[in-house]
Amino acid sequence: MSGAAKRAMLAGPRWTSLRLRLVVVFAVVALTAAVSASGIAYWLNREAVLTRTQDSALDSFRDEMRRHAASLPPQPTPVELQGGADLMANGKVGYSVLLLDEHDGGKPVVAASDADRFTLDDVPRRLQDAVNDRQKIGAGNSAPYHLYWQRIELDGKPYLVGGSRIVNGGPTGYMLKSLENERRDLNTLAWSLGIAIALALVGSALLAQAAATMVLKPVRRLGDAARRLGEGKLETRLRVSGTDELAELARTFNRTAEALEKKVADMSAREESSRRFVADMSHELRTPLTALTAVTEVLEDEVDNLDPMIAPAVNLVVSETRRLGDLVENLMEVTRFDAGTAKVVLDTVDVADQVTACIDARAWLDAVELDAERGIMVRLDPRRLDVILANLIGNALKHGGSPVKVSVRVAEDELSIEVRDHGPGIPAEVLPHVFDRFYKASASRPRSDGSGLGLSIAMENALAHGGAITAANSPDGDGAVFVLRLPRDPADPADPAGDGTESAGPGAGGPADERGEESAR
């Protein structure tokens, strides 16, 4: 499984996933809508069911009170009162009845159709007070007593309790109607609504998944295309279909990719043209430079015999000719690196011997302190190591001054060569640019003895080995420190030229190896 696939799998359940957010939003909206609709439906049905049962029971109880309780004689006997209660309870509605009356002396008489199920203690005190409260008769009230009701729970079961009193000294009646069937029906309705909510939630999730797939598929294609474009596949294009916003986005991407491809092609062509120009120019300059070098060598040998007025000019011509030669060689080497034709020829060498040979070839033994143990064997390109060291040590001697200390250290898989001077160090604003080509630290000093390419070439040679060079100031403020780090056993690089030969670039062991000290300080 590819790394991208693994990352996609790991990124799947993240809360930042657009697909997950769409599903969650759809689910929340559907859940809110379903719960709201179900709650309203349940409440309306509950009120309708309870009101219908309640009205039916109370209307029946009112009629029974008028028919049976009102027909009882004044101060009925317990038997008469019991008979009235039984007659009232035998109706179609199905409720228990409790009748109360008083004999002379205030002695209460109570009759219940179902004494085990319904007693006066089951009637809330507040309801009893309301039933027995005599109202004033007026324009808005035609009767002294009214029918009152209340919903209660007995032993965890719902009931409807109603009560009224017969005027002119008649008995007081209470009824108890069970609402268990209604609660059972309402529970069934609640379960049905809950199932509907669950189905709505599942449906919303499926709908969100379908919507997310429909929306995210072109977005994913756009992301893949952008990733391929970032990887350098500038020919990447999207197939456009439709006229919506995503289609317009795909068209914009295609136009952007086309413009970018054209821009990169133009830049590559100009870069290739510039590289070819520098290479051709360098090769063309080598022929006249060879003749100039020969003439300057002759003039240099005869400078002591020349007119003292002419000798300074001859010395200037000699030095500038050599500088021009160094610049041409450096330009040719830079061109090889830019074209990818520079080849690294690896060999197993003793690092201490190589550093010593580099210092000795340039007569720097008196100005350089070497700290290196012999026997450190590393696979590298000796010629390119010589170029790197010549530029680093020469730069330190030129800008930092002696003594320059070169320290060689080796770790398990890395070679480290540190070049330290004791000069003024490198200004902070210059440090990021010391390896830039032709970089000048001061615009007032555009000319220097070096070509301005030495440290850049040193870095390119280090990178060709799979290593790097870092530049910094000494922590104690005494000079600058350049550190070359190379792998101890790099892989053999491919031969870009394809002919197995090495370019005769800088650093062949002669004085030309001293060229290119970067004038960045």
Short mmCIF file of C-alpha atoms in Angstrom, two decimals, residues 23-519:
data_model
loop_
_atom_site.label_atom_id
_atom_site.label_comp_id
_atom_site.label_asym_id
_atom_site.label_seq_id
_atom_site.Cartn_x
_atom_site.Cartn_y
_atom_site.Cartn_z
CA VAL A 23 -22.88 13.52 7.02
CA VAL A 24 -22.97 15.06 10.52
CA VAL A 25 -24.67 18.23 9.29
CA PHE A 26 -27.28 16.27 7.33
CA ALA A 27 -27.85 14.00 10.34
CA VAL A 28 -28.21 16.92 12.75
CA VAL A 29 -30.63 18.72 10.45
CA ALA A 30 -32.65 15.56 9.85
CA LEU A 31 -32.63 14.68 13.55
CA THR A 32 -33.73 18.17 14.53
CA ALA A 33 -36.50 18.19 11.94
CA ALA A 34 -37.65 14.67 12.79
CA VAL A 35 -37.62 15.23 16.54
CA SER A 36 -39.45 18.54 16.17
CA ALA A 37 -42.08 17.08 13.86
CA SER A 38 -42.47 13.95 15.98
CA GLY A 39 -42.69 15.97 19.17
CA ILE A 40 -45.39 18.19 17.74
CA ALA A 41 -47.25 15.19 16.32
CA TYR A 42 -47.02 13.34 19.63
CA TRP A 43 -48.21 16.33 21.62
CA LEU A 44 -51.15 16.97 19.29
CA ASN A 45 -52.17 13.31 19.27
CA ARG A 46 -51.78 13.06 23.03
CA GLU A 47 -54.01 16.04 23.62
CA ALA A 48 -56.54 14.78 21.09
CA VAL A 49 -56.71 11.27 22.63
CA LEU A 50 -56.85 12.47 26.21
CA THR A 51 -59.35 15.22 25.43
CA ARG A 52 -61.61 12.82 23.55
CA THR A 53 -61.55 10.25 26.40
CA GLN A 54 -61.87 12.92 29.02
CA ASP A 55 -64.82 14.64 27.34
CA SER A 56 -66.59 11.33 26.77
CA ALA A 57 -66.15 10.24 30.39
CA LEU A 58 -67.15 13.61 31.88
CA ASP A 59 -70.19 13.99 29.63
CA SER A 60 -71.30 10.49 30.56
CA PHE A 61 -70.72 11.18 34.24
CA ARG A 62 -72.72 14.43 34.06
CA ASP A 63 -75.62 12.64 32.41
CA GLU A 64 -75.52 9.82 34.94
CA MET A 65 -75.50 12.32 37.79
CA ARG A 66 -78.62 13.95 36.36
CA ARG A 67 -80.40 10.67 35.70
CA HIS A 68 -79.57 8.61 38.77
CA ALA A 69 -78.03 10.74 41.53
CA ALA A 70 -80.54 13.54 41.12
CA SER A 71 -83.43 11.03 41.25
CA LEU A 72 -82.46 9.71 44.67
CA PRO A 73 -84.70 10.69 47.54
CA PRO A 74 -83.55 13.28 50.09
CA GLN A 75 -81.25 11.73 52.65
CA PRO A 76 -81.07 8.35 50.88
CA THR A 77 -80.29 5.23 52.77
CA PRO A 78 -76.93 3.53 52.21
CA VAL A 79 -78.69 0.89 50.12
CA GLU A 80 -80.33 3.50 47.89
CA LEU A 81 -77.08 5.40 47.58
CA GLN A 82 -75.23 2.20 46.72
CA GLY A 83 -77.80 1.33 44.08
CA GLY A 84 -77.39 4.72 42.48
CA ALA A 85 -73.61 4.35 42.40
CA ASP A 86 -73.89 0.91 40.79
CA LEU A 87 -76.32 2.17 38.16
CA MET A 88 -73.99 5.06 37.29
CA ALA A 89 -70.96 2.77 36.99
CA ASN A 90 -72.69 0.34 34.63
CA GLY A 91 -72.50 2.72 31.68
CA LYS A 92 -70.60 2.12 28.45
CA VAL A 93 -67.72 4.46 29.32
CA GLY A 94 -66.44 2.28 32.15
CA TYR A 95 -65.52 4.18 35.25
CA SER A 96 -65.91 3.77 39.02
CA VAL A 97 -68.35 5.95 40.93
CA LEU A 98 -68.32 7.27 44.49
CA LEU A 99 -71.46 8.95 45.98
CA LEU A 100 -71.50 10.91 49.25
CA ASP A 101 -74.44 12.30 51.21
CA GLU A 102 -75.25 13.38 54.78
CA HIS A 103 -78.06 12.35 57.14
CA ASP A 104 -79.47 14.43 59.90
CA GLY A 105 -76.81 15.25 62.41
CA GLY A 106 -74.12 15.48 59.74
CA LYS A 107 -73.45 11.76 59.60
CA PRO A 108 -71.85 10.97 56.20
CA VAL A 109 -73.12 8.18 53.97
CA VAL A 110 -70.68 6.84 51.34
CA ALA A 111 -71.41 4.42 48.52
CA ALA A 112 -68.78 3.18 46.02
CA SER A 113 -69.33 1.06 42.94
CA ASP A 114 -65.88 -0.49 43.50
CA ALA A 115 -64.76 0.12 47.09
CA ASP A 116 -61.51 -1.76 46.61
CA ARG A 117 -60.53 0.38 43.66
CA PHE A 118 -61.90 3.84 44.41
CA THR A 119 -62.28 5.56 47.77
CA LEU A 120 -62.57 9.13 48.90
CA ASP A 121 -58.86 9.11 49.78
CA ASP A 122 -58.10 8.74 46.07
CA VAL A 123 -59.74 12.08 45.29
CA PRO A 124 -57.28 14.97 45.54
CA ARG A 125 -58.18 17.40 48.32
CA ARG A 126 -57.98 20.31 45.94
CA LEU A 127 -60.61 18.69 43.70
CA GLN A 128 -62.91 18.03 46.69
CA ASP A 129 -62.69 21.66 47.74
CA ALA A 130 -63.51 22.83 44.21
CA VAL A 131 -66.52 20.48 43.93
CA ASN A 132 -67.96 21.54 47.32
CA ASP A 133 -67.36 25.23 46.74
CA ARG A 134 -70.75 26.92 46.20
CA GLN A 135 -70.56 29.59 43.50
CA LYS A 136 -72.60 32.73 43.43
CA ILE A 137 -75.28 32.75 40.80
CA GLY A 138 -75.03 35.71 38.48
CA ALA A 139 -75.04 36.85 34.88
CA GLY A 140 -72.04 34.66 34.05
CA ASN A 141 -72.93 31.73 36.33
CA SER A 142 -76.25 29.92 36.25
CA ALA A 143 -75.46 27.07 38.67
CA PRO A 144 -74.01 27.01 42.19
CA TYR A 145 -72.03 23.83 41.58
CA HIS A 146 -69.92 22.74 38.61
CA LEU A 147 -68.19 19.65 37.27
CA TYR A 148 -64.42 19.61 37.94
CA TRP A 149 -61.79 17.11 36.82
CA GLN A 150 -58.10 16.31 37.30
CA ARG A 151 -55.60 13.82 35.92
CA ILE A 152 -53.75 11.83 38.59
CA GLU A 153 -51.58 8.75 38.99
CA LEU A 154 -52.40 5.91 41.38
CA ASP A 155 -49.83 3.15 41.84
CA GLY A 156 -47.99 4.43 38.76
CA LYS A 157 -51.08 4.30 36.51
CA PRO A 158 -52.85 7.29 34.97
CA TYR A 159 -56.45 8.12 35.88
CA LEU A 160 -59.02 10.82 35.29
CA VAL A 161 -60.91 11.97 38.38
CA GLY A 162 -64.05 14.09 38.04
CA GLY A 163 -66.56 15.35 40.57
CA SER A 164 -69.78 17.30 40.84
CA ARG A 165 -72.61 17.94 43.30
CA ILE A 166 -76.36 17.87 42.90
CA VAL A 167 -77.98 21.17 43.78
CA ASN A 168 -80.67 21.57 46.44
CA GLY A 169 -79.12 19.08 48.86
CA GLY A 170 -78.43 16.21 46.51
CA PRO A 171 -75.43 13.85 46.84
CA THR A 172 -71.88 14.58 45.72
CA GLY A 173 -70.47 12.26 43.08
CA TYR A 174 -66.96 11.40 41.97
CA MET A 175 -65.82 9.25 39.09
CA LEU A 176 -62.49 7.48 38.43
CA LYS A 177 -61.65 6.67 34.83
CA SER A 178 -58.51 4.66 33.93
CA LEU A 179 -56.32 6.14 31.17
CA GLU A 180 -54.13 3.05 30.83
CA ASN A 181 -55.42 2.20 27.36
CA GLU A 182 -54.74 5.73 26.20
CA ARG A 183 -51.24 5.65 27.65
CA ARG A 184 -50.62 2.34 25.90
CA ASP A 185 -51.78 3.84 22.62
CA LEU A 186 -49.61 6.90 23.17
CA ASN A 187 -46.60 4.70 23.96
CA THR A 188 -47.19 2.83 20.72
CA LEU A 189 -47.35 6.14 18.92
CA ALA A 190 -44.11 7.24 20.63
CA TRP A 191 -42.37 4.06 19.52
CA SER A 192 -43.63 4.56 15.98
CA LEU A 193 -42.37 8.12 15.96
CA GLY A 194 -39.01 6.97 17.37
CA ILE A 195 -38.69 4.42 14.57
CA ALA A 196 -39.58 7.16 12.10
CA ILE A 197 -36.86 9.36 13.58
CA ALA A 198 -34.31 6.54 13.29
CA LEU A 199 -35.32 5.89 9.68
CA ALA A 200 -35.08 9.60 8.94
CA LEU A 201 -31.61 9.66 10.49
CA VAL A 202 -30.47 6.69 8.42
CA GLY A 203 -32.01 8.20 5.30
CA SER A 204 -30.29 11.52 5.96
CA ALA A 205 -26.96 9.72 6.40
CA LEU A 206 -27.44 7.90 3.10
CA LEU A 207 -28.49 11.13 1.43
CA ALA A 208 -25.48 12.92 2.91
CA GLN A 209 -23.22 10.12 1.70
CA ALA A 210 -24.64 10.39 -1.79
CA ALA A 211 -24.35 14.18 -1.75
CA ALA A 212 -20.82 14.00 -0.37
CA THR A 213 -19.83 11.52 -3.06
CA MET A 214 -21.35 13.69 -5.74
CA VAL A 215 -19.65 16.84 -4.40
CA LEU A 216 -16.36 15.40 -3.20
CA LYS A 217 -15.60 13.27 -6.25
CA PRO A 218 -14.73 16.29 -8.41
CA VAL A 219 -13.03 17.92 -5.43
CA ARG A 220 -10.89 14.80 -4.96
CA ARG A 221 -10.07 14.77 -8.68
CA LEU A 222 -9.09 18.42 -8.37
CA GLY A 223 -6.87 17.62 -5.38
CA ASP A 224 -5.19 14.74 -7.22
CA ALA A 225 -4.61 16.95 -10.24
CA ALA A 226 -3.16 19.72 -8.07
CA ARG A 227 -0.86 17.17 -6.40
CA ARG A 228 0.36 15.88 -9.78
CA LEU A 229 0.85 19.47 -10.90
CA GLY A 230 2.92 20.12 -7.78
CA GLU A 231 5.02 17.05 -8.60
CA GLY A 232 5.98 18.63 -11.90
CA LYS A 233 3.48 16.91 -14.20
CA LEU A 234 2.49 20.13 -15.90
CA GLU A 235 0.49 18.36 -18.61
CA THR A 236 -2.16 17.45 -16.01
CA ARG A 237 -5.68 18.55 -16.98
CA LEU A 238 -9.18 17.94 -15.65
CA ARG A 239 -12.11 16.66 -17.67
CA VAL A 240 -14.82 19.33 -17.53
CA SER A 241 -18.51 18.50 -17.65
CA GLY A 242 -21.51 20.58 -16.66
CA THR A 243 -21.94 24.26 -15.97
CA ASP A 244 -21.97 24.42 -12.18
CA GLU A 245 -19.42 26.00 -9.85
CA LEU A 246 -17.26 22.85 -9.75
CA ALA A 247 -17.11 22.78 -13.54
CA GLU A 248 -16.04 26.42 -13.56
CA LEU A 249 -13.40 25.59 -10.95
CA ALA A 250 -12.10 22.78 -13.18
CA ARG A 251 -11.91 25.17 -16.13
CA THR A 252 -10.01 27.68 -14.02
CA PHE A 253 -7.60 24.93 -12.96
CA ASN A 254 -7.02 23.89 -16.58
CA ARG A 255 -6.37 27.47 -17.62
CA THR A 256 -3.98 27.94 -14.70
CA ALA A 257 -2.16 24.67 -15.47
CA GLU A 258 -1.87 25.62 -19.14
CA ALA A 259 -0.48 29.06 -18.28
CA LEU A 260 1.92 27.51 -15.76
CA GLU A 261 3.11 24.91 -18.28
CA LYS A 262 3.74 27.60 -20.86
CA LYS A 263 5.52 29.78 -18.30
CA VAL A 264 7.75 26.94 -17.12
CA ALA A 265 8.49 25.93 -20.71
CA ASP A 266 9.50 29.51 -21.52
CA MET A 267 11.65 29.74 -18.42
CA SER A 268 13.28 26.38 -19.12
CA ALA A 269 14.01 27.44 -22.68
CA ARG A 270 15.54 30.71 -21.53
CA GLU A 271 17.54 28.92 -18.83
CA GLU A 272 18.80 26.37 -21.32
CA SER A 273 19.69 29.14 -23.73
CA SER A 274 21.55 31.01 -20.98
CA ARG A 275 23.36 27.87 -19.89
CA ARG A 276 24.35 27.09 -23.47
CA PHE A 277 25.51 30.67 -23.94
CA VAL A 278 27.72 30.54 -20.84
CA ALA A 279 29.15 27.18 -21.87
CA ASP A 280 29.80 28.31 -25.42
CA MET A 281 31.26 31.58 -24.23
CA SER A 282 33.56 29.80 -21.79
CA HIS A 283 34.79 27.41 -24.45
CA GLU A 284 35.30 30.21 -26.92
CA LEU A 285 37.26 32.23 -24.36
CA ARG A 286 39.63 29.39 -23.58
CA THR A 287 41.42 29.64 -26.94
CA PRO A 288 42.36 33.32 -26.74
CA LEU A 289 43.03 32.89 -23.01
CA THR A 290 45.55 30.19 -23.79
CA ALA A 291 47.41 32.58 -26.06
CA LEU A 292 47.13 35.43 -23.55
CA THR A 293 48.39 33.18 -20.76
CA ALA A 294 51.43 32.20 -22.81
CA VAL A 295 52.20 35.86 -23.58
CA THR A 296 51.74 36.93 -19.96
CA GLU A 297 54.08 34.17 -18.80
CA VAL A 298 56.74 35.50 -21.18
CA LEU A 299 56.13 39.07 -20.01
CA GLU A 300 56.26 37.94 -16.39
CA ASP A 301 59.66 36.32 -16.99
CA GLU A 302 60.96 39.53 -18.59
CA VAL A 303 59.38 41.99 -16.14
CA ASP A 304 62.70 42.67 -14.43
CA ASN A 305 64.23 43.76 -17.75
CA LEU A 306 61.39 46.08 -18.70
CA ASP A 307 61.14 49.82 -18.23
CA PRO A 308 60.12 50.56 -14.60
CA MET A 309 57.23 52.60 -15.97
CA ILE A 310 55.91 49.60 -17.90
CA ALA A 311 56.50 46.87 -15.25
CA PRO A 312 53.37 47.71 -13.12
CA ALA A 313 51.17 47.52 -16.19
CA VAL A 314 52.68 44.17 -17.13
CA ASN A 315 52.08 42.81 -13.60
CA LEU A 316 48.47 44.03 -13.77
CA VAL A 317 47.94 42.32 -17.13
CA VAL A 318 49.42 39.08 -15.77
CA SER A 319 47.23 39.05 -12.63
CA GLU A 320 44.05 39.99 -14.48
CA THR A 321 44.71 37.39 -17.18
CA ARG A 322 45.04 34.71 -14.50
CA ARG A 323 41.89 35.98 -12.80
CA LEU A 324 40.03 35.85 -16.10
CA GLY A 325 41.24 32.31 -16.62
CA ASP A 326 40.00 31.32 -13.17
CA LEU A 327 36.64 32.90 -13.89
CA VAL A 328 36.26 31.02 -17.17
CA GLU A 329 37.14 27.71 -15.51
CA ASN A 330 34.66 28.40 -12.72
CA LEU A 331 31.95 29.30 -15.19
CA MET A 332 32.55 26.06 -17.06
CA GLU A 333 32.32 24.09 -13.83
CA VAL A 334 29.10 25.86 -12.80
CA THR A 335 27.68 25.12 -16.24
CA ARG A 336 28.44 21.42 -15.79
CA PHE A 337 26.61 21.39 -12.46
CA ASP A 338 23.61 23.23 -13.91
CA ALA A 339 23.48 20.85 -16.88
CA GLY A 340 23.79 17.80 -14.63
CA THR A 341 26.90 16.53 -16.41
CA ALA A 342 29.31 16.89 -13.49
CA LYS A 343 30.40 13.39 -12.47
CA VAL A 344 31.65 12.19 -9.10
CA VAL A 345 34.37 9.53 -9.28
CA LEU A 346 34.49 7.79 -5.91
CA ASP A 347 37.58 6.24 -4.40
CA THR A 348 38.51 5.06 -0.93
CA VAL A 349 41.09 7.51 0.43
CA ASP A 350 42.75 8.53 3.68
CA VAL A 351 41.14 11.87 4.56
CA ALA A 352 44.16 13.13 6.52
CA ASP A 353 46.43 12.48 3.52
CA GLN A 354 44.04 14.31 1.21
CA VAL A 355 43.79 17.38 3.46
CA THR A 356 47.57 17.44 3.90
CA ALA A 357 48.11 17.19 0.14
CA CYS A 358 45.68 20.08 -0.47
CA ILE A 359 47.45 22.32 2.07
CA ASP A 360 50.95 21.35 0.93
CA ALA A 361 50.17 21.91 -2.77
CA ARG A 362 49.32 25.53 -2.01
CA ALA A 363 52.13 26.19 0.47
CA TRP A 364 49.74 26.79 3.36
CA LEU A 365 51.53 24.54 5.86
CA ASP A 366 52.75 27.48 7.94
CA ALA A 367 49.33 29.17 8.05
CA VAL A 368 47.08 26.15 8.66
CA GLU A 369 46.84 23.96 11.76
CA LEU A 370 45.64 20.46 10.95
CA ASP A 371 43.87 18.24 13.49
CA ALA A 372 43.27 14.92 11.72
CA GLU A 373 44.03 11.33 12.58
CA ARG A 374 45.50 9.16 9.87
CA GLY A 375 43.71 6.00 8.90
CA ILE A 376 40.26 7.54 8.45
CA MET A 377 39.20 5.87 5.20
CA VAL A 378 36.23 7.35 3.36
CA ARG A 379 34.79 6.86 -0.14
CA LEU A 380 34.74 10.18 -1.97
CA ASP A 381 35.99 11.99 -5.05
CA PRO A 382 39.54 13.15 -4.20
CA ARG A 383 39.60 15.86 -6.85
CA ARG A 384 36.31 17.40 -5.74
CA LEU A 385 37.34 17.19 -2.06
CA ASP A 386 40.47 19.10 -3.03
CA VAL A 387 38.30 21.79 -4.68
CA ILE A 388 36.10 22.09 -1.59
CA LEU A 389 39.02 22.32 0.85
CA ALA A 390 40.96 24.76 -1.36
CA ASN A 391 38.01 27.13 -1.45
CA LEU A 392 37.15 26.83 2.26
CA ILE A 393 40.73 27.17 3.52
CA GLY A 394 41.62 29.85 0.96
CA ASN A 395 38.49 31.80 1.93
CA ALA A 396 39.42 31.54 5.62
CA LEU A 397 42.99 32.74 4.99
CA LYS A 398 41.84 35.60 2.79
CA HIS A 399 39.04 36.96 4.96
CA GLY A 400 39.78 35.59 8.42
CA GLY A 401 43.54 35.45 8.53
CA SER A 402 45.82 32.85 10.03
CA PRO A 403 46.00 30.71 11.99
CA VAL A 404 43.29 28.64 10.30
CA LYS A 405 42.44 25.36 12.00
CA VAL A 406 41.20 22.36 10.03
CA SER A 407 39.66 19.57 12.14
CA VAL A 408 38.61 16.18 10.80
CA ARG A 409 36.07 14.12 12.71
CA VAL A 410 34.28 10.93 11.75
CA ALA A 411 31.07 9.44 13.06
CA GLU A 412 29.50 6.09 12.31
CA ASP A 413 28.17 7.18 8.92
CA GLU A 414 29.40 10.74 8.41
CA LEU A 415 32.66 12.58 7.80
CA SER A 416 32.93 16.10 9.23
CA ILE A 417 35.67 18.60 8.28
CA GLU A 418 35.64 21.90 10.14
CA VAL A 419 37.54 24.97 8.88
CA ARG A 420 37.82 27.73 11.46
CA ASP A 421 39.54 31.09 11.24
CA HIS A 422 40.17 33.81 13.83
CA GLY A 423 39.00 36.82 11.88
CA PRO A 424 36.10 39.24 12.40
CA GLY A 425 33.47 36.65 11.46
CA ILE A 426 30.62 36.95 8.97
CA PRO A 427 27.98 39.68 9.34
CA ALA A 428 24.55 38.30 10.23
CA GLU A 429 22.95 39.72 7.08
CA VAL A 430 25.61 38.05 4.92
CA LEU A 431 25.41 34.53 6.41
CA PRO A 432 22.37 33.40 4.37
CA HIS A 433 24.13 34.43 1.12
CA VAL A 434 27.71 33.19 1.51
CA PHE A 435 27.08 30.32 -0.94
CA ASP A 436 25.26 32.48 -3.51
CA ARG A 437 26.95 33.01 -6.85
CA PHE A 438 28.66 36.39 -7.32
CA TYR A 439 27.29 37.64 -4.01
CA LYS A 440 29.05 40.78 -2.76
CA ALA A 441 28.71 41.79 0.86
CA SER A 442 29.28 45.44 0.05
CA ALA A 443 28.08 47.25 -3.06
CA SER A 444 30.99 49.68 -2.69
CA ARG A 445 33.46 46.79 -3.26
CA PRO A 446 32.14 45.08 -6.40
CA ARG A 447 35.58 43.90 -7.39
CA SER A 448 37.54 41.25 -5.51
CA ASP A 449 40.51 39.02 -6.19
CA GLY A 450 38.24 35.96 -6.36
CA SER A 451 35.64 35.07 -8.97
CA GLY A 452 32.75 35.13 -6.51
CA LEU A 453 31.99 31.49 -7.35
CA GLY A 454 34.34 29.58 -5.07
CA LEU A 455 32.00 28.84 -2.16
CA SER A 456 29.15 28.15 -4.56
CA ILE A 457 31.28 25.57 -6.39
CA ALA A 458 32.35 24.08 -3.05
CA MET A 459 28.68 23.65 -2.06
CA GLU A 460 27.83 22.06 -5.42
CA ASN A 461 30.66 19.55 -4.97
CA ALA A 462 29.46 18.75 -1.46
CA LEU A 463 25.90 18.24 -2.71
CA ALA A 464 27.21 15.97 -5.48
CA HIS A 465 28.58 13.72 -2.72
CA GLY A 466 25.23 13.75 -0.89
CA GLY A 467 26.61 16.12 1.76
CA ALA A 468 26.43 19.83 2.55
CA ILE A 469 28.40 22.77 3.92
CA THR A 470 27.24 25.05 6.73
CA ALA A 471 28.58 28.48 7.61
CA ALA A 472 28.34 30.13 11.02
CA ASN A 473 30.21 32.37 13.40
CA SER A 474 32.14 30.89 16.29
CA PRO A 475 30.09 30.82 19.52
CA ASP A 476 32.88 32.71 21.31
CA GLY A 477 32.84 35.45 18.65
CA ASP A 478 36.34 34.61 17.38
CA GLY A 479 36.08 34.05 13.64
CA ALA A 480 33.92 32.06 11.26
CA VAL A 481 33.36 28.29 11.11
CA PHE A 482 32.65 26.33 7.92
CA VAL A 483 31.70 22.67 8.37
CA LEU A 484 31.75 20.15 5.51
CA ARG A 485 29.66 17.02 6.13
CA LEU A 486 29.89 14.04 3.77
CA PRO A 487 28.50 10.50 4.00
CA ARG A 488 31.23 7.94 4.68
CA ASP A 489 30.06 5.51 2.01
CA PRO A 490 27.83 7.23 -0.58
CA ALA A 491 26.28 5.31 -3.43
CA ASP A 492 28.11 5.44 -6.73
CA PRO A 493 26.50 8.19 -8.77
CA ALA A 494 25.43 7.57 -12.34
CA ASP A 495 27.60 8.87 -15.16
CA PRO A 496 25.53 11.67 -16.66
CA ALA A 497 27.89 12.11 -19.59
CA GLY A 498 27.66 8.44 -20.43
CA ASP A 499 31.33 8.21 -21.46
CA GLY A 500 32.97 7.45 -18.12
CA THR A 501 35.28 10.44 -18.39
CA GLU A 502 35.64 13.31 -15.94
CA SER A 503 35.56 16.94 -16.86
CA ALA A 504 38.77 18.85 -16.45
CA GLY A 505 37.22 21.35 -14.08
CA PRO A 506 38.85 23.31 -11.32
CA GLY A 507 41.02 21.81 -8.70
CA ALA A 508 43.49 19.72 -10.69
CA GLY A 509 46.10 20.34 -8.07
CA GLY A 510 47.72 23.49 -9.44
CA PRO A 511 47.51 27.12 -8.43
CA ALA A 512 44.13 27.42 -10.12
CA ASP A 513 42.69 25.55 -7.13
CA GLU A 514 43.18 28.67 -5.06
CA ARG A 515 40.68 30.61 -7.12
CA GLY A 516 37.17 31.52 -6.23
CA GLU A 517 37.48 32.69 -2.63
CA GLU A 518 34.04 34.15 -2.02
CA SER A 519 34.18 37.89 -1.40
#
